[in-house]
XYZ file of C-alpha atoms in Angstrom:
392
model
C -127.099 -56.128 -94.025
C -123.271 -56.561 -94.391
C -123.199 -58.672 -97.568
C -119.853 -60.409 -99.301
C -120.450 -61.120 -102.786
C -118.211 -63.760 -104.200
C -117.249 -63.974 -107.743
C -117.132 -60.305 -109.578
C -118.219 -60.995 -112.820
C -120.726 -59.626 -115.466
C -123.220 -60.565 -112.455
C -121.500 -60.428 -109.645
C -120.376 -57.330 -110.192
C -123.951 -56.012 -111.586
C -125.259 -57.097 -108.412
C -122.916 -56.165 -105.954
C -124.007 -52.450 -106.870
C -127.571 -52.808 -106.767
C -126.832 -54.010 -103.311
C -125.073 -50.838 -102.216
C -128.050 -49.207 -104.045
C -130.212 -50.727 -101.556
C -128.468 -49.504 -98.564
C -125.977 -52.668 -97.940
C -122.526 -52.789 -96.914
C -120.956 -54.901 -99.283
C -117.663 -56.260 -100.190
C -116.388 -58.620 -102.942
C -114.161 -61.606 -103.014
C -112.427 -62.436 -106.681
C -109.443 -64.620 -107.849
C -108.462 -61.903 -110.481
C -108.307 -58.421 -108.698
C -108.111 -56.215 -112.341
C -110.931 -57.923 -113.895
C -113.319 -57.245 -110.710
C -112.035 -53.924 -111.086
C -113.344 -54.112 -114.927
C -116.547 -55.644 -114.260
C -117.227 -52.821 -111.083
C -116.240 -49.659 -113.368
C -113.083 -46.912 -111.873
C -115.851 -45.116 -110.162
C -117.122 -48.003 -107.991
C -116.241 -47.923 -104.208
C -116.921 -51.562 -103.237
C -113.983 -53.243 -101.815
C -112.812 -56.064 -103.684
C -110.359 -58.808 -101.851
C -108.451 -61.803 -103.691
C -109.753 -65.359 -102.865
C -110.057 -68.602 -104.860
C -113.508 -70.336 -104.335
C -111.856 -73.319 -104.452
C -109.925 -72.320 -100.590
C -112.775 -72.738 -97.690
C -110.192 -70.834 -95.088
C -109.565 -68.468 -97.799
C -113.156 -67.518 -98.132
C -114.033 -67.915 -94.265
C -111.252 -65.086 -94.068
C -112.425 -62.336 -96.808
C -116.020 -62.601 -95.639
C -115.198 -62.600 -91.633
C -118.107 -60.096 -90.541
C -120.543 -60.995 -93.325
C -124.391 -61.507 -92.396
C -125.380 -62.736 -95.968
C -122.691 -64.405 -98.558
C -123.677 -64.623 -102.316
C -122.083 -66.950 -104.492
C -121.798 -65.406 -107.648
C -119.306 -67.603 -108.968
C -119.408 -70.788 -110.685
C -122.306 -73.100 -108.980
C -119.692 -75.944 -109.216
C -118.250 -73.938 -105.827
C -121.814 -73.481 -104.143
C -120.758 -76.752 -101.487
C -117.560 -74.764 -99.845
C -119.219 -71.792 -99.968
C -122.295 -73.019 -97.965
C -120.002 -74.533 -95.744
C -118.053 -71.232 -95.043
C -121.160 -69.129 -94.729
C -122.166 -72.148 -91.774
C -118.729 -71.217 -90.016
C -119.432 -67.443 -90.134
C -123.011 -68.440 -89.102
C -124.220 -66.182 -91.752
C -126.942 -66.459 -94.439
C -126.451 -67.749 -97.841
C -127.837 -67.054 -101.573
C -126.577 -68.557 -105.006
C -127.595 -68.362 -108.689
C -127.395 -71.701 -109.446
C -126.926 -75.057 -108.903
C -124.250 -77.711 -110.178
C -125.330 -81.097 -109.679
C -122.921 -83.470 -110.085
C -123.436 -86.067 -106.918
C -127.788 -86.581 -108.168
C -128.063 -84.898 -111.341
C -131.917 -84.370 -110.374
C -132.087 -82.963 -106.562
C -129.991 -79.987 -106.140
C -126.836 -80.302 -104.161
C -127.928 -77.204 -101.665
C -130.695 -78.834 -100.334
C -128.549 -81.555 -98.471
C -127.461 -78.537 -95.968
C -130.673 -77.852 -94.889
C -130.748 -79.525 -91.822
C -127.080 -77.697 -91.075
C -128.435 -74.159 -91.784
C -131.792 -74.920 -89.516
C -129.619 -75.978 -86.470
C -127.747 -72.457 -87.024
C -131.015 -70.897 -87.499
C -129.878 -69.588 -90.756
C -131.784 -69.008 -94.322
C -130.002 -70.367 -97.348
C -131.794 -69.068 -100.942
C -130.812 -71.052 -103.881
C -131.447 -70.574 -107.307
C -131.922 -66.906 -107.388
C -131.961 -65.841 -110.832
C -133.580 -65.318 -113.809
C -133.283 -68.839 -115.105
C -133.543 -70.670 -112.639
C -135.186 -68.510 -110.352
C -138.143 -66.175 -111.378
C -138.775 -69.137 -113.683
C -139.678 -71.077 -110.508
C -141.513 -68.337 -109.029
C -143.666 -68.373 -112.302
C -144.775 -72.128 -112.217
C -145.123 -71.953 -108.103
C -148.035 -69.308 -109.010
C -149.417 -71.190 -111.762
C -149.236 -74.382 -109.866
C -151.055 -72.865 -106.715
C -154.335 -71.621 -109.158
C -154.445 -75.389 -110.103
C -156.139 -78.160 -108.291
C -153.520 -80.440 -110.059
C -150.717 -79.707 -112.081
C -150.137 -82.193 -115.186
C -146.743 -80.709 -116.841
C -144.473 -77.503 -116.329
C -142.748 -76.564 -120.175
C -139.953 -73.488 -119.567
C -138.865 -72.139 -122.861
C -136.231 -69.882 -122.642
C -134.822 -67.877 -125.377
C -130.826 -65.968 -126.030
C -129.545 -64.401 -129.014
C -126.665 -62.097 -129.850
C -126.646 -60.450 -132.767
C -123.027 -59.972 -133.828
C -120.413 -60.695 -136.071
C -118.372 -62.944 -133.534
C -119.706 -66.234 -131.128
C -120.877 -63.979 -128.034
C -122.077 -65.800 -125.345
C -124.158 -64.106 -122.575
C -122.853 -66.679 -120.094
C -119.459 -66.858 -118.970
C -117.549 -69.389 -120.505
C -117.393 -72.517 -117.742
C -121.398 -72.362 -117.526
C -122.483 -72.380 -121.029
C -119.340 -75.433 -121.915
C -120.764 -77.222 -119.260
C -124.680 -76.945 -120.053
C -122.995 -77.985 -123.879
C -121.917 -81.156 -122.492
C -124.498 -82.169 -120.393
C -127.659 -84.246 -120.875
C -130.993 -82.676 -120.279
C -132.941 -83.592 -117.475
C -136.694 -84.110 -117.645
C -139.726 -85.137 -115.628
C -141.682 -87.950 -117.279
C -144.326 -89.490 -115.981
C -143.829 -88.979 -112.739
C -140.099 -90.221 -112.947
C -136.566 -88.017 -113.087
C -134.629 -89.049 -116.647
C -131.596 -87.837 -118.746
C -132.565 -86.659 -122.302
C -130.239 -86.828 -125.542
C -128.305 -83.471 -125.874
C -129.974 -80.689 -128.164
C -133.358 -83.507 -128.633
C -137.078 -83.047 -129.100
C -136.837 -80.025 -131.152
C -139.755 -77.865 -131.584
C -141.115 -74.619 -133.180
C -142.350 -72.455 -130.264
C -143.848 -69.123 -130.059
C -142.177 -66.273 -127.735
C -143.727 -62.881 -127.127
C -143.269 -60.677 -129.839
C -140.867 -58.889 -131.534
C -138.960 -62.380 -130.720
C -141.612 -64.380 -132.703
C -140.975 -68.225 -133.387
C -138.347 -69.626 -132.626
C -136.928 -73.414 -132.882
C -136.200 -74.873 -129.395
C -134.527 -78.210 -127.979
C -133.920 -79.950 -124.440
C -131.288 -78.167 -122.375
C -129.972 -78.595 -118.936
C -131.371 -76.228 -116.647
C -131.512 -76.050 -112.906
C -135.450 -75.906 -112.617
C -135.937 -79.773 -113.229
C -133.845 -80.849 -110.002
C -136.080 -78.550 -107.750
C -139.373 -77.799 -108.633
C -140.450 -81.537 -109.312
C -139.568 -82.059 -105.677
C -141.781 -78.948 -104.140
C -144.687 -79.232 -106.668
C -146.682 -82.280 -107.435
C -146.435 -82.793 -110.881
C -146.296 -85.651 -114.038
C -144.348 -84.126 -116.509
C -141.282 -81.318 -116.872
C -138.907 -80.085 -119.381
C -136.953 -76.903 -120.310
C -135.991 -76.003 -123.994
C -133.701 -73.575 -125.021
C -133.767 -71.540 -128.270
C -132.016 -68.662 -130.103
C -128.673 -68.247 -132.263
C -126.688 -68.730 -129.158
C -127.857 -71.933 -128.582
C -128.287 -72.761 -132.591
C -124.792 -72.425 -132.459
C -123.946 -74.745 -129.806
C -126.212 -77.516 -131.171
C -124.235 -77.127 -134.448
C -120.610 -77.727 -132.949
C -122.452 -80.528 -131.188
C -124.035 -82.033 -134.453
C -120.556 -81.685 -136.006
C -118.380 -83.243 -132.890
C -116.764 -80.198 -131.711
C -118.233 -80.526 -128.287
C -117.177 -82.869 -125.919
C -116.527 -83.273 -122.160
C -112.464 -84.410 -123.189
C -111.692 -82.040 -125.740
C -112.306 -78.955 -122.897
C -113.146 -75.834 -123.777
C -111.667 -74.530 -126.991
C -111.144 -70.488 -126.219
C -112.611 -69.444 -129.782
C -115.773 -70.891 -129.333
C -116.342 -69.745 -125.847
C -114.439 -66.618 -125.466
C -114.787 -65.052 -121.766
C -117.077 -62.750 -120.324
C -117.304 -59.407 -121.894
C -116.459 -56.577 -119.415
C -118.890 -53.302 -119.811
C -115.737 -51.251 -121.599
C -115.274 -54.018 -124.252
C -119.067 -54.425 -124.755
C -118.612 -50.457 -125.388
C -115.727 -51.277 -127.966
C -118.108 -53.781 -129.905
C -121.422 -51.468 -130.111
C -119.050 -49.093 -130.992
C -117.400 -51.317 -133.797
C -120.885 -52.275 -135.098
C -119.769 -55.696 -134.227
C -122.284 -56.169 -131.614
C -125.424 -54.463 -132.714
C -128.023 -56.417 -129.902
C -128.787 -59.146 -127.944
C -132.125 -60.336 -126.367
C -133.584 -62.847 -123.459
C -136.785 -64.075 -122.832
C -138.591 -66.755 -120.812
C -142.194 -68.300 -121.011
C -143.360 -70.876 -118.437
C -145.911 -73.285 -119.250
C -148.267 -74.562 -116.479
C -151.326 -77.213 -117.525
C -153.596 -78.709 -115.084
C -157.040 -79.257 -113.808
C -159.272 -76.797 -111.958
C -161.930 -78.527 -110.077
C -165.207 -76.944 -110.100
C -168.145 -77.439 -108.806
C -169.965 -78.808 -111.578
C -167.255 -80.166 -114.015
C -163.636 -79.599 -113.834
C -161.757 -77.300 -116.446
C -158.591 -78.339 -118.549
C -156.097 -75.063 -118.063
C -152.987 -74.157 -119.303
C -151.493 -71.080 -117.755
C -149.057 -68.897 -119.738
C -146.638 -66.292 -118.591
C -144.566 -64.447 -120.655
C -141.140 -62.671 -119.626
C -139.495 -60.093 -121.892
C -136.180 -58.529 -120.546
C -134.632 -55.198 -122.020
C -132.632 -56.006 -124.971
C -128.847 -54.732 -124.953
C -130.023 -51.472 -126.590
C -132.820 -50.884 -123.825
C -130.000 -51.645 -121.444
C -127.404 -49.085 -122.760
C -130.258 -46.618 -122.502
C -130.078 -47.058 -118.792
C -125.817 -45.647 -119.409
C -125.070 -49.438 -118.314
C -123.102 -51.740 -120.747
C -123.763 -55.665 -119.654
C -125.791 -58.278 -121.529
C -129.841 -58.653 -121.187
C -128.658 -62.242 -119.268
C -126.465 -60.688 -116.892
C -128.694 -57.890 -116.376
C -131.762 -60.060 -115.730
C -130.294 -62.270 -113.356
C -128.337 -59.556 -111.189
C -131.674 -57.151 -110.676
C -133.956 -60.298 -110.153
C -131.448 -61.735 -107.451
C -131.015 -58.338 -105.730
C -134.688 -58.547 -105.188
C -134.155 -62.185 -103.535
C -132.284 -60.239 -101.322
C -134.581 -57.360 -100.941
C -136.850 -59.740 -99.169
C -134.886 -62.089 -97.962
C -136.623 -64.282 -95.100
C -134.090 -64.231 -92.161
C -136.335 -65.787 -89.818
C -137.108 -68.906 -92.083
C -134.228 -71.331 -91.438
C -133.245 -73.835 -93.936
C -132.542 -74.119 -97.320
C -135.147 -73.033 -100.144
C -135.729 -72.662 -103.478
C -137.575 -70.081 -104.477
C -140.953 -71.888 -105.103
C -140.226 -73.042 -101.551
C -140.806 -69.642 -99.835
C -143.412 -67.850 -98.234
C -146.166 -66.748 -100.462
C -145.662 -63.158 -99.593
C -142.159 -63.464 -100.466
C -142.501 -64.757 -104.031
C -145.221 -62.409 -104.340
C -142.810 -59.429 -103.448
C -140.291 -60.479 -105.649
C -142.566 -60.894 -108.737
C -143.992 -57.538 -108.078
C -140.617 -56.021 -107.528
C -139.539 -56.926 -111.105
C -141.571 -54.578 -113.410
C -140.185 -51.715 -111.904
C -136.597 -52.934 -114.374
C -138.107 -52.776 -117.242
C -139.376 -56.537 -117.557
C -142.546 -57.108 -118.974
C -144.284 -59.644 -117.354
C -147.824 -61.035 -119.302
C -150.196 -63.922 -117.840
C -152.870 -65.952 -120.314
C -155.084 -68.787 -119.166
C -156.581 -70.703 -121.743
C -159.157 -73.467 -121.887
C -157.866 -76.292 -122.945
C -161.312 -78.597 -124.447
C -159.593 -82.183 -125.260
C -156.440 -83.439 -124.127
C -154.991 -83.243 -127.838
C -155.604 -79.591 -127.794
C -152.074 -77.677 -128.362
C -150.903 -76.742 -125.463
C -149.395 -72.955 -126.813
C -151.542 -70.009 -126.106
């Protein structure tokens, strides 16, 4: 396919070249032509244009030609750039959503009926988190004959001497300031910032970890393509340790913007160099672990299950074994959308999720993701009374 990738970032950038890798034409559209150039490495040969996100004609000219356009920048643009790949009648795929008008239905799914009368596919949520997350409860969910609550846990740490954030800077400000959303009994609700905190186990060598409500993409989809009671996401790590401390001490608010020091911008793969170099950035990790609990009817008596899968990405060392320098985050979501696209269902119009696809789709994609180095485990545990914990 001819593919325009917008937004050249840590990501953007990452997948842009697995793209070519695959046998694409593809072509990049930033707002800051030298750090693209960064992010893509001297020896890259993927054209890269100047556009803003923010200018529909703008982007409706650098992608003239496309078949498929990613948005790999900020979700808060995902609207205008649906809307230009409808006037290039050309597929869409994003990482993320924003949701500002209905903080629980992602904003995507409104052009659904616009992509279908174009007989276009529109992918959303294509990453790691959200994303294969989604994938992982859709296949939990379909082994159950009811599904009673979805837990995500999802874990980030750096370890250096300086705040490094494995986000860029706009995303992980704006999941600072805003209220988790959960699923509760049946009904969408916003949390308290940084609430509910709990001691959860990841797979090893991560080990425990303290976790609290975040606000992640998964809640404002999957609630609306599975049947379910109950859904939350929790985020742990020293990244996110961090943030709950400015927020504990009043440093993080919606007015006071983003202060630079705290959220310093997006590492390039040359300064992520410098720092391993400089022993100021000696690793970084990410993991994920979806939590699926239901009923299995049987023939004689129905069985209480909850269904674990564990995801362990390459650390930052495991990654700079591979010769590349980006972050485990980065790195996860890039490959892991690249396979979206691998398999991307052309003849399906509309707009999807990705526990709204074919089964043979999500299937592919799941399989396609041990072969980069991310483990992927999968426990099922009987639960015997409905106080049993619910960790396996």
């Amino acid at each position: 396919m001819r593919i325009f990738v917008l937004g050249a970032g840590a990501t953007g950038s990452l997948l842009a070249q697995l793209l070519q890798r695959q046998g694409h034409t593809v072509w990049c559209g930033d707002r800051d032509l030298q750090r693209a150039r960064r992010f893509l490495g001297k020896r890259s040969t993927i054209p890269v244009t100047e556009v803003n996100a923010r200018n529909l004609r703008g982007i409706v000219r650098a992608a003239r030609g496309c078949q498929l356009m990613v948005n790999a920048s900020a979700s808060v643009f995902n609207q205008i750039v649906m809307r230009a790949a409808l006037r290039l009648r050309a597929h869409y795929l994003d990482l993320s959503s924003h949701l500002t008008r209905n903080p629980f239905k992602a904003e995507q799914l409104a052009y659904g009926k616009r992509f279908a009368e174009r007989n276009r596919t529109a992918v959303i949520n294509t990453g790691a988190a959200p994303g294969l997350t989604n994938l992982l409860v859709k296949r939990a969910a379909e082994m159950l004959d009811a599904v009673e609550a979805v837990h995500i846990r999802l874990y980030e740490s750096a370890e250096s001497r300086d705040p490094i954030s494995q986000w860029s800077p706009e995303v992980t400000f704006d999941e600072a300031i805003s209220n988790p959303r959960v699923y509760r009994s049946g009904k969408f609700r916003m949390a308290k910032r940084f609430a509910e905190m709990e001691k959860f186990r990841f797979p090893d060598p991560v080990g425990a970890a303290n976790v609290v409500l975040a606000a992640q993409d998964e809640v404002a989809t999957l609630p609306h393509f599975v049947i379910m009671q109950n859904m939350d996401v929790k985020i742990g790590g020293n990244e996110f340790d961090r943030l709950r401390r400015w927020y504990k001490q009043g440093k993080l608010s919606k007015s006071r913007g983003i202060v630079r020091r705290r959220f310093p911008d997006t590492l390039s793969p040359r300064r992520i160099a410098s720092l391993i170099r400089q022993g100021v950035l000696q690793n970084a990790r990410f993991a994920a672990v979806a939590l699926v609990r239901g009923i299995k009817r049987g023939k004689k008596e129905d069985q209480r299950l909850l269904i674990r899968t564990d995801c362990l990405f390459p650390t930052l060392y495991q990654i700079r074994q591979q010769g590349l320098y980006t972050t485990p985050v980065a790195y996860a979501t890039a490959h892991i959308a690249a396979l979206f696209v691998k398999f991307f269902p052309r003849d399906l119009p509309g707009v999807f999720p990705p526990e709204a696809l074919p089964v043979e789709t999500r299937r592919a994609i799941v399989a396609g993701i041990r072969a980069h180095q991310i483990k992927i485990s999968h426990k099922t545990k009987i639960l015997k009374s409905p106080s049993e914990d619910d960790e396996i």
